PDB file of C-alpha atoms in Angstrom:
ATOM      1  CA  UNK A   1     -37.596 -96.436 -76.933  1.00 54.00           C
ATOM      2  CA  UNK A   2     -34.283 -99.083 -77.804  1.00 51.00           C
ATOM      3  CA  UNK A   3     -32.554 -95.752 -78.207  1.00 49.00           C
ATOM      4  CA  UNK A   4     -32.726 -94.577 -74.377  1.00 50.00           C
ATOM      5  CA  UNK A   5     -31.969 -98.549 -73.806  1.00 49.00           C
ATOM      6  CA  UNK A   6     -28.610 -98.149 -75.784  1.00 54.00           C
ATOM      7  CA  UNK A   7     -27.921 -95.009 -73.902  1.00 50.00           C
ATOM      8  CA  UNK A   8     -28.765 -96.493 -70.567  1.00 50.00           C
ATOM      9  CA  UNK A   9     -26.450 -99.657 -71.122  1.00 59.00           C
ATOM     10  CA  UNK A  10     -23.847 -97.793 -72.466  1.00 53.00           C
ATOM     11  CA  UNK A  11     -24.240 -95.535 -69.153  1.00 54.00           C
ATOM     12  CA  UNK A  12     -24.466 -98.318 -67.334  1.00 52.00           C
ATOM     13  CA  UNK A  13     -21.241 -99.991 -69.147  1.00 52.00           C
ATOM     14  CA  UNK A  14     -18.768 -96.774 -68.108  1.00 47.00           C
ATOM     15  CA  UNK A  15     -19.620 -96.755 -64.403  1.00 49.00           C
ATOM     16  CA  UNK A  16     -18.701-100.351 -63.885  1.00 53.00           C
ATOM     17  CA  UNK A  17     -15.701 -99.733 -66.120  1.00 50.00           C
ATOM     18  CA  UNK A  18     -14.684 -96.829 -64.077  1.00 50.00           C
ATOM     19  CA  UNK A  19     -14.776 -98.855 -61.011  1.00 47.00           C
ATOM     20  CA  UNK A  20     -12.896-101.513 -62.194  1.00 45.00           C
ATOM     21  CA  UNK A  21     -10.222 -99.287 -63.293  1.00 46.00           C
ATOM     22  CA  UNK A  22     -10.648 -97.343 -59.773  1.00 41.00           C
ATOM     23  CA  UNK A  23     -10.224-100.883 -58.355  1.00 41.00           C
ATOM     24  CA  UNK A  24      -7.479-101.592 -60.315  1.00 41.00           C
ATOM     25  CA  UNK A  25      -5.310 -98.552 -59.342  1.00 42.00           C
ATOM     26  CA  UNK A  26      -6.066 -98.770 -55.372  1.00 41.00           C
ATOM     27  CA  UNK A  27      -4.592-103.048 -56.134  1.00 43.00           C
ATOM     28  CA  UNK A  28      -2.040-101.433 -56.819  1.00 56.00           C
ATOM     29  CA  UNK A  29      -1.163 -98.720 -54.020  1.00 76.00           C
ATOM     30  CA  UNK A  30       1.014-100.466 -51.134  1.00 81.00           C
ATOM     31  CA  UNK A  31      -0.651-100.160 -48.071  1.00 91.00           C
ATOM     32  CA  UNK A  32       1.979 -98.562 -45.375  1.00 90.00           C
ATOM     33  CA  UNK A  33       2.243-101.588 -43.311  1.00 92.00           C
ATOM     34  CA  UNK A  34       3.807-103.511 -46.519  1.00 94.00           C
ATOM     35  CA  UNK A  35       5.943-100.445 -47.288  1.00 93.00           C
ATOM     36  CA  UNK A  36       7.150-100.802 -43.188  1.00 94.00           C
ATOM     37  CA  UNK A  37       7.332-104.675 -44.225  1.00 95.00           C
ATOM     38  CA  UNK A  38       9.919-103.372 -47.548  1.00 96.00           C
ATOM     39  CA  UNK A  39      12.003-100.665 -45.357  1.00 97.00           C
ATOM     40  CA  UNK A  40      12.704-103.509 -42.671  1.00 97.00           C
ATOM     41  CA  UNK A  41      14.072-106.040 -45.098  1.00 97.00           C
ATOM     42  CA  UNK A  42      16.133-103.821 -47.070  1.00 97.00           C
ATOM     43  CA  UNK A  43      17.770-101.982 -43.666  1.00 97.00           C
ATOM     44  CA  UNK A  44      18.742-105.734 -42.344  1.00 97.00           C
ATOM     45  CA  UNK A  45      19.895-106.609 -45.737  1.00 97.00           C
ATOM     46  CA  UNK A  46      22.358-103.707 -45.339  1.00 97.00           C
ATOM     47  CA  UNK A  47      22.913-104.282 -42.172  1.00 97.00           C
ATOM     48  CA  UNK A  48      23.473-108.417 -42.464  1.00 95.00           C
ATOM     49  CA  UNK A  49      27.076-107.699 -44.150  1.00 93.00           C
ATOM     50  CA  UNK A  50      27.956-104.496 -40.929  1.00 94.00           C
ATOM     51  CA  UNK A  51      29.836-105.100 -38.130  1.00 93.00           C
ATOM     52  CA  UNK A  52      26.628-104.188 -35.982  1.00 95.00           C
ATOM     53  CA  UNK A  53      26.831-103.843 -31.892  1.00 94.00           C
ATOM     54  CA  UNK A  54      23.457-104.235 -29.865  1.00 93.00           C
ATOM     55  CA  UNK A  55      25.491-102.592 -26.831  1.00 93.00           C
ATOM     56  CA  UNK A  56      26.885 -98.486 -26.365  1.00 93.00           C
ATOM     57  CA  UNK A  57      29.731 -98.746 -24.310  1.00 92.00           C
ATOM     58  CA  UNK A  58      29.772 -96.896 -20.936  1.00 91.00           C
ATOM     59  CA  UNK A  59      32.714 -94.453 -21.521  1.00 91.00           C
ATOM     60  CA  UNK A  60      31.510 -92.876 -24.846  1.00 90.00           C
ATOM     61  CA  UNK A  61      35.192 -92.447 -25.802  1.00 88.00           C
ATOM     62  CA  UNK A  62      35.205 -96.199 -26.595  1.00 88.00           C
ATOM     63  CA  UNK A  63      32.915 -95.397 -29.187  1.00 86.00           C
ATOM     64  CA  UNK A  64      36.002 -95.098 -30.948  1.00 80.00           C
ATOM     65  CA  UNK A  65      38.194 -98.134 -30.770  1.00 63.00           C
ATOM     66  CA  UNK A  66      40.938 -99.867 -32.777  1.00 56.00           C
ATOM     67  CA  UNK A  67      38.085-100.596 -36.210  1.00 54.00           C
ATOM     68  CA  UNK A  68      37.702 -97.373 -36.396  1.00 56.00           C
ATOM     69  CA  UNK A  69      40.856 -96.474 -37.254  1.00 55.00           C
ATOM     70  CA  UNK A  70      42.549 -96.771 -40.586  1.00 54.00           C
ATOM     71  CA  UNK A  71      46.154 -97.896 -41.062  1.00 51.00           C
ATOM     72  CA  UNK A  72      47.618 -94.497 -40.901  1.00 53.00           C
ATOM     73  CA  UNK A  73      45.859 -94.103 -37.445  1.00 50.00           C
ATOM     74  CA  UNK A  74      43.698 -91.567 -38.968  1.00 52.00           C
ATOM     75  CA  UNK A  75      40.212 -91.767 -37.895  1.00 54.00           C
ATOM     76  CA  UNK A  76      37.598 -94.112 -39.917  1.00 55.00           C
ATOM     77  CA  UNK A  77      37.489 -97.706 -40.944  1.00 60.00           C
ATOM     78  CA  UNK A  78      34.506 -99.707 -42.885  1.00 67.00           C
ATOM     79  CA  UNK A  79      34.629-102.444 -40.261  1.00 76.00           C
ATOM     80  CA  UNK A  80      33.786 -99.919 -37.334  1.00 88.00           C
ATOM     81  CA  UNK A  81      30.572-101.205 -35.556  1.00 93.00           C
ATOM     82  CA  UNK A  82      27.268 -99.829 -36.576  1.00 95.00           C
ATOM     83  CA  UNK A  83      25.956 -98.914 -32.516  1.00 96.00           C
ATOM     84  CA  UNK A  84      22.219 -99.372 -32.370  1.00 96.00           C
ATOM     85  CA  UNK A  85      21.047 -95.967 -30.421  1.00 97.00           C
ATOM     86  CA  UNK A  86      17.175 -96.426 -29.762  1.00 95.00           C
ATOM     87  CA  UNK A  87      15.425 -99.539 -28.314  1.00 94.00           C
ATOM     88  CA  UNK A  88      13.618-100.018 -31.216  1.00 94.00           C
ATOM     89  CA  UNK A  89      16.689-100.198 -33.622  1.00 95.00           C
ATOM     90  CA  UNK A  90      15.244 -97.135 -35.726  1.00 97.00           C
ATOM     91  CA  UNK A  91      18.402 -96.025 -35.643  1.00 98.00           C
ATOM     92  CA  UNK A  92      22.262 -97.484 -35.846  1.00 98.00           C
ATOM     93  CA  UNK A  93      25.643 -95.766 -35.684  1.00 97.00           C
ATOM     94  CA  UNK A  94      28.554 -96.218 -36.906  1.00 95.00           C
ATOM     95  CA  UNK A  95      31.272 -93.341 -36.405  1.00 94.00           C
ATOM     96  CA  UNK A  96      33.456 -91.819 -38.208  1.00 92.00           C
ATOM     97  CA  UNK A  97      35.396 -89.863 -36.458  1.00 91.00           C
ATOM     98  CA  UNK A  98      33.970 -88.064 -32.698  1.00 93.00           C
ATOM     99  CA  UNK A  99      35.065 -85.296 -31.079  1.00 93.00           C
ATOM    100  CA  UNK A 100      34.593 -84.823 -26.837  1.00 94.00           C
ATOM    101  CA  UNK A 101      35.627 -81.244 -26.614  1.00 94.00           C
ATOM    102  CA  UNK A 102      32.652 -79.830 -26.998  1.00 95.00           C
ATOM    103  CA  UNK A 103      29.748 -81.462 -26.023  1.00 97.00           C
ATOM    104  CA  UNK A 104      25.471 -79.956 -27.279  1.00 98.00           C
ATOM    105  CA  UNK A 105      23.593 -79.399 -24.741  1.00 97.00           C
ATOM    106  CA  UNK A 106      19.833 -78.976 -24.788  1.00 97.00           C
ATOM    107  CA  UNK A 107      18.422 -75.312 -27.119  1.00 97.00           C
ATOM    108  CA  UNK A 108      22.230 -75.028 -28.615  1.00 97.00           C
ATOM    109  CA  UNK A 109      22.215 -74.507 -32.469  1.00 97.00           C
ATOM    110  CA  UNK A 110      23.681 -77.517 -34.595  1.00 97.00           C
ATOM    111  CA  UNK A 111      24.306 -76.491 -38.199  1.00 96.00           C
ATOM    112  CA  UNK A 112      24.887 -80.007 -40.415  1.00 96.00           C
ATOM    113  CA  UNK A 113      26.445 -80.831 -43.201  1.00 95.00           C
ATOM    114  CA  UNK A 114      25.140 -84.733 -45.348  1.00 95.00           C
ATOM    115  CA  UNK A 115      24.780 -86.804 -47.775  1.00 95.00           C
ATOM    116  CA  UNK A 116      22.633 -89.540 -48.510  1.00 95.00           C
ATOM    117  CA  UNK A 117      21.308 -92.802 -50.014  1.00 96.00           C
ATOM    118  CA  UNK A 118      17.962 -94.703 -50.471  1.00 96.00           C
ATOM    119  CA  UNK A 119      18.565 -97.903 -48.415  1.00 97.00           C
ATOM    120  CA  UNK A 120      15.681 -99.605 -50.661  1.00 95.00           C
ATOM    121  CA  UNK A 121      17.075 -98.453 -53.386  1.00 94.00           C
ATOM    122  CA  UNK A 122      20.745-100.135 -52.489  1.00 95.00           C
ATOM    123  CA  UNK A 123      18.991-103.343 -51.469  1.00 95.00           C
ATOM    124  CA  UNK A 124      16.823-104.091 -54.631  1.00 93.00           C
ATOM    125  CA  UNK A 125      19.899-102.709 -56.652  1.00 89.00           C
ATOM    126  CA  UNK A 126      18.757-100.289 -58.774  1.00 85.00           C
ATOM    127  CA  UNK A 127      20.141 -96.829 -59.510  1.00 81.00           C
ATOM    128  CA  UNK A 128      20.474 -94.803 -56.925  1.00 77.00           C
ATOM    129  CA  UNK A 129      22.198 -91.113 -56.409  1.00 79.00           C
ATOM    130  CA  UNK A 130      23.517 -89.723 -53.192  1.00 85.00           C
ATOM    131  CA  UNK A 131      21.690 -86.456 -52.295  1.00 87.00           C
ATOM    132  CA  UNK A 132      22.936 -83.882 -49.740  1.00 87.00           C
ATOM    133  CA  UNK A 133      24.741 -80.802 -49.014  1.00 87.00           C
ATOM    134  CA  UNK A 134      28.167 -82.140 -48.212  1.00 82.00           C
ATOM    135  CA  UNK A 135      29.981 -82.098 -51.459  1.00 74.00           C
ATOM    136  CA  UNK A 136      28.257 -78.792 -53.126  1.00 65.00           C
ATOM    137  CA  UNK A 137      28.088 -75.118 -50.335  1.00 58.00           C
ATOM    138  CA  UNK A 138      25.147 -73.793 -52.725  1.00 56.00           C
ATOM    139  CA  UNK A 139      23.380 -76.130 -51.812  1.00 60.00           C
ATOM    140  CA  UNK A 140      22.926 -74.270 -48.566  1.00 72.00           C
ATOM    141  CA  UNK A 141      23.340 -74.536 -44.667  1.00 82.00           C
ATOM    142  CA  UNK A 142      21.306 -76.885 -42.552  1.00 92.00           C
ATOM    143  CA  UNK A 143      20.366 -76.711 -38.822  1.00 95.00           C
ATOM    144  CA  UNK A 144      18.557 -77.941 -35.928  1.00 97.00           C
ATOM    145  CA  UNK A 145      18.492 -76.652 -32.511  1.00 97.00           C
ATOM    146  CA  UNK A 146      19.127 -79.503 -29.943  1.00 98.00           C
ATOM    147  CA  UNK A 147      15.856 -81.871 -28.555  1.00 96.00           C
ATOM    148  CA  UNK A 148      13.415 -78.775 -30.254  1.00 95.00           C
ATOM    149  CA  UNK A 149      10.650 -80.368 -30.696  1.00 90.00           C
ATOM    150  CA  UNK A 150       8.765 -76.958 -31.968  1.00 93.00           C
ATOM    151  CA  UNK A 151      10.541 -75.474 -34.454  1.00 94.00           C
ATOM    152  CA  UNK A 152       9.769 -76.630 -37.534  1.00 93.00           C
ATOM    153  CA  UNK A 153      13.195 -75.743 -39.300  1.00 91.00           C
ATOM    154  CA  UNK A 154      13.879 -78.876 -35.979  1.00 95.00           C
ATOM    155  CA  UNK A 155      11.208 -80.981 -36.456  1.00 94.00           C
ATOM    156  CA  UNK A 156      11.697 -81.617 -40.371  1.00 95.00           C
ATOM    157  CA  UNK A 157      15.018 -83.079 -39.785  1.00 96.00           C
ATOM    158  CA  UNK A 158      13.487 -85.457 -37.583  1.00 95.00           C
ATOM    159  CA  UNK A 159      14.775 -86.582 -33.923  1.00 96.00           C
ATOM    160  CA  UNK A 160      17.181 -89.414 -35.522  1.00 97.00           C
ATOM    161  CA  UNK A 161      20.057 -86.875 -36.846  1.00 98.00           C
ATOM    162  CA  UNK A 162      20.233 -85.895 -33.345  1.00 98.00           C
ATOM    163  CA  UNK A 163      20.598 -88.560 -31.868  1.00 98.00           C
ATOM    164  CA  UNK A 164      24.307 -89.013 -31.583  1.00 98.00           C
ATOM    165  CA  UNK A 165      24.860 -85.985 -30.219  1.00 98.00           C
ATOM    166  CA  UNK A 166      24.221 -87.744 -27.006  1.00 96.00           C
ATOM    167  CA  UNK A 167      27.425 -89.104 -27.226  1.00 96.00           C
ATOM    168  CA  UNK A 168      29.891 -87.267 -29.234  1.00 96.00           C
ATOM    169  CA  UNK A 169      30.424 -83.114 -29.878  1.00 97.00           C
ATOM    170  CA  UNK A 170      30.814 -80.783 -32.252  1.00 97.00           C
ATOM    171  CA  UNK A 171      33.138 -81.531 -35.050  1.00 95.00           C
ATOM    172  CA  UNK A 172      32.097 -85.143 -35.089  1.00 95.00           C
ATOM    173  CA  UNK A 173      30.745 -86.949 -38.346  1.00 95.00           C
ATOM    174  CA  UNK A 174      28.997 -90.461 -38.689  1.00 96.00           C
ATOM    175  CA  UNK A 175      27.378 -92.552 -40.781  1.00 96.00           C
ATOM    176  CA  UNK A 176      23.779 -93.824 -39.744  1.00 98.00           C
ATOM    177  CA  UNK A 177      21.138 -96.414 -40.676  1.00 98.00           C
ATOM    178  CA  UNK A 178      17.820 -94.025 -40.758  1.00 98.00           C
ATOM    179  CA  UNK A 179      14.762 -95.640 -40.900  1.00 97.00           C
ATOM    180  CA  UNK A 180      12.371 -93.301 -41.998  1.00 96.00           C
ATOM    181  CA  UNK A 181       9.783 -93.702 -38.302  1.00 96.00           C
ATOM    182  CA  UNK A 182      12.758 -90.733 -36.736  1.00 97.00           C
ATOM    183  CA  UNK A 183      14.005 -89.889 -40.136  1.00 96.00           C
ATOM    184  CA  UNK A 184      13.581 -86.975 -42.114  1.00 95.00           C
ATOM    185  CA  UNK A 185       9.371 -85.742 -42.461  1.00 94.00           C
ATOM    186  CA  UNK A 186       9.653 -86.466 -46.085  1.00 92.00           C
ATOM    187  CA  UNK A 187      10.422 -89.782 -45.915  1.00 93.00           C
ATOM    188  CA  UNK A 188       7.819 -90.877 -43.014  1.00 92.00           C
ATOM    189  CA  UNK A 189       5.124 -91.540 -45.284  1.00 90.00           C
ATOM    190  CA  UNK A 190       6.421 -93.719 -47.529  1.00 93.00           C
ATOM    191  CA  UNK A 191       8.894 -95.410 -45.694  1.00 95.00           C
ATOM    192  CA  UNK A 192      11.897 -94.663 -46.861  1.00 96.00           C
ATOM    193  CA  UNK A 193      15.237 -95.720 -44.932  1.00 97.00           C
ATOM    194  CA  UNK A 194      18.510 -93.783 -45.446  1.00 97.00           C
ATOM    195  CA  UNK A 195      22.214 -94.445 -44.833  1.00 97.00           C
ATOM    196  CA  UNK A 196      23.500 -90.922 -44.752  1.00 97.00           C
ATOM    197  CA  UNK A 197      26.291 -89.341 -43.034  1.00 96.00           C
ATOM    198  CA  UNK A 198      26.454 -86.120 -41.450  1.00 96.00           C
ATOM    199  CA  UNK A 199      28.845 -84.351 -40.141  1.00 95.00           C
ATOM    200  CA  UNK A 200      28.119 -81.766 -37.303  1.00 97.00           C
ATOM    201  CA  UNK A 201      29.560 -78.209 -36.412  1.00 95.00           C
ATOM    202  CA  UNK A 202      28.902 -75.061 -34.120  1.00 94.00           C
ATOM    203  CA  UNK A 203      27.707 -71.625 -34.958  1.00 90.00           C
ATOM    204  CA  UNK A 204      30.640 -69.397 -35.448  1.00 81.00           C
ATOM    205  CA  UNK A 205      28.929 -65.988 -34.276  1.00 69.00           C
TER     206      UNK A 205
END
């Protein structure tokens, strides 16, 4: 009888220990709302060091301003403003170079190349690496169909990277502060925001 009681006691102890282990593990798991707050803090930190404009110019050609030009006359300057592209503030655009000769229409195929950095890692001052396909052609081409919400080959990239094409055309380049809500599908669960450089190209047939 004592042996059975001893076994029962040990089993109960193991069960309680298992429950405590699970609870401890759960306590270390961040909730979605906590991840969102972290994302917000990281993006606010990054944007606080930038020239930010909450209003877009009426004429898209005014996106290329004096601040966008370097001293040698070529486009791109670090003081070029980041324009807020949506009412919620999920996407901010800084124009690197803009081309208006051929705009993108709904249903058009757009090829793009990108490099991106995790803004949370920049905020936390931890070692971060850029990733994308801009600097290494064998990484493959990437593309989407403008405004398409059905093709997985398009939706996997999110809608944020398409927003600049309301204002600029093919052969343009932008930097985006891109929050996960409109970001790549793989980043949405963990609320990872990115600073992303994108170049848009027209397909060659």
